[in-house]
Amino acid sequence: MRKELITQMGFKKFLDEFNNLLKIEKPYWVKEKEIAAQFGDRSENAEYISAKEQIRNIDKRLRFLDKIIKNTEAIKTEQLSHEKVNFGSQVTILNLDTNEEKMYIIVGTYETNPSENMISNKSPLGKVLLNKSINEEFEFIINNETFVYEVLDIKKYNFKVD
């Protein structure tokens, strides 16, 4: 199975969350459940039921994070060339029909965040952008509508890794 790409920043974020849930959150809720269990009938014990639900949610998130951690390859984007659009590039494009500029950052599937203009390297636009050069024009078709863009700028995005 081929591993999904992820930035070092994204990998660290998921790993930190995993460790926090495993070492801090889950033990806290296990202790809360034990304390609540001492108050008698568990079927009507709101604290016990709540703690049990919290543990179930944490376990679910831990399984999801574990899958991400095991099935991704962290990439040092600062070591990649950004002469052309690459994983970890910040790309500014111009819509040649509307003259509107847009900026995107190419990241892994698990890191996408449209509100921060972070798009996946596997998304339709992300795939089209990869390997494009400055001043290169390209077409992008979505919902049977064709858009024509030009790449204005490409640079390495400065991910903040703690």
PDB file of C-alpha atoms in Angstrom:
ATOM      1  CA  MET A   1       0.000   0.000   0.000  1.00  0.00           C
ATOM      2  CA  ARG A   2       1.352   3.400  -1.000  1.00  0.00           C
ATOM      3  CA  LYS A   3       1.623   5.919   1.811  1.00  0.00           C
ATOM      4  CA  GLU A   4      -0.141   9.285   1.695  1.00  0.00           C
ATOM      5  CA  LEU A   5       2.118  12.331   1.739  1.00  0.00           C
ATOM      6  CA  ILE A   6       1.912  14.704   4.675  1.00  0.00           C
ATOM      7  CA  THR A   7       3.967  17.745   5.632  1.00  0.00           C
ATOM      8  CA  GLN A   8       6.193  17.532   8.693  1.00  0.00           C
ATOM      9  CA  MET A   9       3.961  20.149  10.324  1.00  0.00           C
ATOM     10  CA  GLY A  10       0.831  18.073   9.692  1.00  0.00           C
ATOM     11  CA  PHE A  11       2.479  14.866  10.888  1.00  0.00           C
ATOM     12  CA  LYS A  12       3.670  16.542  14.104  1.00  0.00           C
ATOM     13  CA  LYS A  13       0.194  17.975  14.709  1.00  0.00           C
ATOM     14  CA  PHE A  14      -1.444  14.524  14.431  1.00  0.00           C
ATOM     15  CA  LEU A  15       1.288  12.872  16.517  1.00  0.00           C
ATOM     16  CA  ASP A  16       0.960  15.531  19.255  1.00  0.00           C
ATOM     17  CA  GLU A  17      -2.824  15.078  19.328  1.00  0.00           C
ATOM     18  CA  PHE A  18      -2.428  11.274  19.490  1.00  0.00           C
ATOM     19  CA  ASN A  19       0.025  11.501  22.404  1.00  0.00           C
ATOM     20  CA  ASN A  20      -2.141  14.029  24.268  1.00  0.00           C
ATOM     21  CA  LEU A  21      -5.227  11.825  23.936  1.00  0.00           C
ATOM     22  CA  LEU A  22      -3.340   8.673  24.917  1.00  0.00           C
ATOM     23  CA  LYS A  23      -1.303  10.051  27.824  1.00  0.00           C
ATOM     24  CA  ILE A  24      -3.496  12.827  29.250  1.00  0.00           C
ATOM     25  CA  GLU A  25      -7.128  12.786  28.096  1.00  0.00           C
ATOM     26  CA  LYS A  26      -7.840   9.053  28.182  1.00  0.00           C
ATOM     27  CA  PRO A  27      -6.281   8.440  31.642  1.00  0.00           C
ATOM     28  CA  TYR A  28      -8.248  11.423  32.982  1.00  0.00           C
ATOM     29  CA  TRP A  29     -11.565  10.033  31.734  1.00  0.00           C
ATOM     30  CA  VAL A  30     -10.752   6.482  32.877  1.00  0.00           C
ATOM     31  CA  LYS A  31     -10.192   7.882  36.377  1.00  0.00           C
ATOM     32  CA  GLU A  32     -13.435   9.916  36.154  1.00  0.00           C
ATOM     33  CA  LYS A  33     -15.295   6.751  35.126  1.00  0.00           C
ATOM     34  CA  GLU A  34     -13.832   4.835  38.091  1.00  0.00           C
ATOM     35  CA  ILE A  35     -14.863   7.600  40.500  1.00  0.00           C
ATOM     36  CA  ALA A  36     -18.364   7.802  39.020  1.00  0.00           C
ATOM     37  CA  ALA A  37     -18.750   4.011  39.209  1.00  0.00           C
ATOM     38  CA  GLN A  38     -18.525   4.239  42.994  1.00  0.00           C
ATOM     39  CA  PHE A  39     -21.801   6.174  43.139  1.00  0.00           C
ATOM     40  CA  GLY A  40     -23.996   3.147  42.611  1.00  0.00           C
ATOM     41  CA  ASP A  41     -26.353   2.161  39.779  1.00  0.00           C
ATOM     42  CA  ARG A  42     -24.434   2.734  36.570  1.00  0.00           C
ATOM     43  CA  SER A  43     -27.508   2.670  34.334  1.00  0.00           C
ATOM     44  CA  GLU A  44     -28.753   5.964  35.817  1.00  0.00           C
ATOM     45  CA  ASN A  45     -25.367   7.474  36.671  1.00  0.00           C
ATOM     46  CA  ALA A  46     -24.907  10.481  34.344  1.00  0.00           C
ATOM     47  CA  GLU A  47     -21.253  11.000  35.267  1.00  0.00           C
ATOM     48  CA  TYR A  48     -20.446   7.350  34.582  1.00  0.00           C
ATOM     49  CA  ILE A  49     -22.321   7.371  31.258  1.00  0.00           C
ATOM     50  CA  SER A  50     -20.643  10.640  30.237  1.00  0.00           C
ATOM     51  CA  ALA A  51     -17.139   9.390  31.102  1.00  0.00           C
ATOM     52  CA  LYS A  52     -17.801   6.152  29.224  1.00  0.00           C
ATOM     53  CA  GLU A  53     -18.906   8.154  26.164  1.00  0.00           C
ATOM     54  CA  GLN A  54     -15.811  10.366  26.375  1.00  0.00           C
ATOM     55  CA  ILE A  55     -13.553   7.282  26.460  1.00  0.00           C
ATOM     56  CA  ARG A  56     -15.391   5.810  23.471  1.00  0.00           C
ATOM     57  CA  ASN A  57     -14.909   9.070  21.507  1.00  0.00           C
ATOM     58  CA  ILE A  58     -11.236   9.261  22.464  1.00  0.00           C
ATOM     59  CA  ASP A  59     -10.678   5.648  21.404  1.00  0.00           C
ATOM     60  CA  LYS A  60     -12.364   6.343  18.068  1.00  0.00           C
ATOM     61  CA  ARG A  61     -10.166   9.406  17.469  1.00  0.00           C
ATOM     62  CA  LEU A  62      -7.053   7.443  18.532  1.00  0.00           C
ATOM     63  CA  ARG A  63      -7.825   4.740  15.945  1.00  0.00           C
ATOM     64  CA  PHE A  64      -8.262   7.411  13.256  1.00  0.00           C
ATOM     65  CA  LEU A  65      -5.018   9.197  14.209  1.00  0.00           C
ATOM     66  CA  ASP A  66      -3.136   5.887  14.413  1.00  0.00           C
ATOM     67  CA  LYS A  67      -4.250   5.089  10.855  1.00  0.00           C
ATOM     68  CA  ILE A  68      -2.997   8.482   9.652  1.00  0.00           C
ATOM     69  CA  ILE A  69       0.335   8.136  11.469  1.00  0.00           C
ATOM     70  CA  LYS A  70       0.956   4.619  10.126  1.00  0.00           C
ATOM     71  CA  ASN A  71      -0.164   5.335   6.559  1.00  0.00           C
ATOM     72  CA  THR A  72       1.551   8.646   5.859  1.00  0.00           C
ATOM     73  CA  GLU A  73       5.037   9.697   4.861  1.00  0.00           C
ATOM     74  CA  ALA A  74       6.189  12.991   6.370  1.00  0.00           C
ATOM     75  CA  ILE A  75       7.886  15.148   3.745  1.00  0.00           C
ATOM     76  CA  LYS A  76      10.448  17.846   4.483  1.00  0.00           C
ATOM     77  CA  THR A  77       8.983  20.384   2.080  1.00  0.00           C
ATOM     78  CA  GLU A  78      11.867  22.804   2.631  1.00  0.00           C
ATOM     79  CA  GLN A  79      14.164  20.268   0.935  1.00  0.00           C
ATOM     80  CA  LEU A  80      12.020  20.076  -2.205  1.00  0.00           C
ATOM     81  CA  SER A  81      12.547  22.255  -5.250  1.00  0.00           C
ATOM     82  CA  HIS A  82       9.889  24.893  -5.687  1.00  0.00           C
ATOM     83  CA  GLU A  83      11.002  26.056  -9.140  1.00  0.00           C
ATOM     84  CA  LYS A  84       7.819  24.285 -10.289  1.00  0.00           C
ATOM     85  CA  VAL A  85       4.701  23.669  -8.214  1.00  0.00           C
ATOM     86  CA  ASN A  86       5.496  20.888  -5.758  1.00  0.00           C
ATOM     87  CA  PHE A  87       4.229  19.412  -2.521  1.00  0.00           C
ATOM     88  CA  GLY A  88       4.457  22.226   0.043  1.00  0.00           C
ATOM     89  CA  SER A  89       4.447  25.007  -2.548  1.00  0.00           C
ATOM     90  CA  GLN A  90       2.507  28.242  -2.163  1.00  0.00           C
ATOM     91  CA  VAL A  91       1.087  29.029  -5.595  1.00  0.00           C
ATOM     92  CA  THR A  92      -0.527  32.225  -6.810  1.00  0.00           C
ATOM     93  CA  ILE A  93      -2.678  31.841  -9.918  1.00  0.00           C
ATOM     94  CA  LEU A  94      -4.588  34.313 -12.054  1.00  0.00           C
ATOM     95  CA  ASN A  95      -7.989  33.568 -13.581  1.00  0.00           C
ATOM     96  CA  LEU A  96      -7.498  34.879 -17.120  1.00  0.00           C
ATOM     97  CA  ASP A  97     -11.242  35.407 -17.629  1.00  0.00           C
ATOM     98  CA  THR A  98     -11.969  37.393 -14.456  1.00  0.00           C
ATOM     99  CA  ASN A  99      -8.473  38.739 -13.666  1.00  0.00           C
ATOM    100  CA  GLU A 100      -8.936  37.391 -10.109  1.00  0.00           C
ATOM    101  CA  GLU A 101      -5.864  36.156  -8.234  1.00  0.00           C
ATOM    102  CA  LYS A 102      -5.992  33.182  -5.888  1.00  0.00           C
ATOM    103  CA  MET A 103      -3.348  31.644  -3.660  1.00  0.00           C
ATOM    104  CA  TYR A 104      -3.153  27.967  -2.678  1.00  0.00           C
ATOM    105  CA  ILE A 105      -0.822  25.822  -0.608  1.00  0.00           C
ATOM    106  CA  ILE A 106      -0.352  22.209  -1.755  1.00  0.00           C
ATOM    107  CA  VAL A 107      -0.560  19.786   1.197  1.00  0.00           C
ATOM    108  CA  GLY A 108      -1.535  16.173   1.909  1.00  0.00           C
ATOM    109  CA  THR A 109      -5.083  14.861   1.891  1.00  0.00           C
ATOM    110  CA  TYR A 110      -5.382  14.821   5.694  1.00  0.00           C
ATOM    111  CA  GLU A 111      -4.213  18.439   6.006  1.00  0.00           C
ATOM    112  CA  THR A 112      -6.601  20.198   3.654  1.00  0.00           C
ATOM    113  CA  ASN A 113      -8.226  23.306   5.015  1.00  0.00           C
ATOM    114  CA  PRO A 114     -10.180  25.402   2.485  1.00  0.00           C
ATOM    115  CA  SER A 115     -10.449  28.369   4.853  1.00  0.00           C
ATOM    116  CA  GLU A 116      -6.630  28.567   4.858  1.00  0.00           C
ATOM    117  CA  ASN A 117      -6.366  27.830   1.099  1.00  0.00           C
ATOM    118  CA  MET A 118      -4.670  24.497   1.798  1.00  0.00           C
ATOM    119  CA  ILE A 119      -5.594  22.041  -0.939  1.00  0.00           C
ATOM    120  CA  SER A 120      -4.658  18.406  -1.368  1.00  0.00           C
ATOM    121  CA  ASN A 121      -2.058  17.263  -3.836  1.00  0.00           C
ATOM    122  CA  LYS A 122      -4.723  14.742  -4.923  1.00  0.00           C
ATOM    123  CA  SER A 123      -7.569  17.247  -5.367  1.00  0.00           C
ATOM    124  CA  PRO A 124      -8.545  18.052  -8.961  1.00  0.00           C
ATOM    125  CA  LEU A 125      -6.916  21.502  -8.822  1.00  0.00           C
ATOM    126  CA  GLY A 126      -3.933  20.250  -6.811  1.00  0.00           C
ATOM    127  CA  LYS A 127      -3.200  17.548  -9.402  1.00  0.00           C
ATOM    128  CA  VAL A 128      -3.404  20.046 -12.272  1.00  0.00           C
ATOM    129  CA  LEU A 129      -1.126  22.525 -10.478  1.00  0.00           C
ATOM    130  CA  LEU A 130       1.685  20.057  -9.738  1.00  0.00           C
ATOM    131  CA  ASN A 131       4.775  20.615 -11.932  1.00  0.00           C
ATOM    132  CA  LYS A 132       3.467  23.875 -13.418  1.00  0.00           C
ATOM    133  CA  SER A 133       5.962  26.732 -13.883  1.00  0.00           C
ATOM    134  CA  ILE A 134       5.676  30.491 -13.444  1.00  0.00           C
ATOM    135  CA  ASN A 135       3.873  32.107 -16.434  1.00  0.00           C
ATOM    136  CA  GLU A 136       2.484  28.718 -17.505  1.00  0.00           C
ATOM    137  CA  GLU A 137      -1.164  28.759 -18.532  1.00  0.00           C
ATOM    138  CA  PHE A 138      -3.477  25.833 -17.892  1.00  0.00           C
ATOM    139  CA  GLU A 139      -7.116  24.856 -18.063  1.00  0.00           C
ATOM    140  CA  PHE A 140      -9.080  23.536 -15.148  1.00  0.00           C
ATOM    141  CA  ILE A 141     -12.477  21.935 -15.721  1.00  0.00           C
ATOM    142  CA  ILE A 142     -14.991  21.589 -12.919  1.00  0.00           C
ATOM    143  CA  ASN A 143     -18.704  20.820 -13.283  1.00  0.00           C
ATOM    144  CA  ASN A 144     -18.309  20.980 -17.086  1.00  0.00           C
ATOM    145  CA  GLU A 145     -17.085  24.573 -16.830  1.00  0.00           C
ATOM    146  CA  THR A 146     -13.604  25.426 -18.105  1.00  0.00           C
ATOM    147  CA  PHE A 147     -11.412  27.947 -16.326  1.00  0.00           C
ATOM    148  CA  VAL A 148      -8.152  29.265 -17.741  1.00  0.00           C
ATOM    149  CA  TYR A 149      -5.428  30.213 -15.273  1.00  0.00           C
ATOM    150  CA  GLU A 150      -1.853  31.423 -15.339  1.00  0.00           C
ATOM    151  CA  VAL A 151       0.693  30.643 -12.641  1.00  0.00           C
ATOM    152  CA  LEU A 152       1.965  33.979 -11.294  1.00  0.00           C
ATOM    153  CA  ASP A 153       4.181  32.888  -8.422  1.00  0.00           C
ATOM    154  CA  ILE A 154       5.551  29.743  -6.797  1.00  0.00           C
ATOM    155  CA  LYS A 155       7.414  29.652  -3.517  1.00  0.00           C
ATOM    156  CA  LYS A 156       8.145  27.312  -0.662  1.00  0.00           C
ATOM    157  CA  TYR A 157       5.464  27.703   1.988  1.00  0.00           C
ATOM    158  CA  ASN A 158       6.925  28.267   5.442  1.00  0.00           C
ATOM    159  CA  PHE A 159       5.143  25.695   7.601  1.00  0.00           C
ATOM    160  CA  LYS A 160       5.412  26.433  11.292  1.00  0.00           C
ATOM    161  CA  VAL A 161       6.795  23.334  13.015  1.00  0.00           C
ATOM    162  CA  ASP A 162       7.106  23.645  16.788  1.00  0.00           C
TER     163      ASP A 162
END
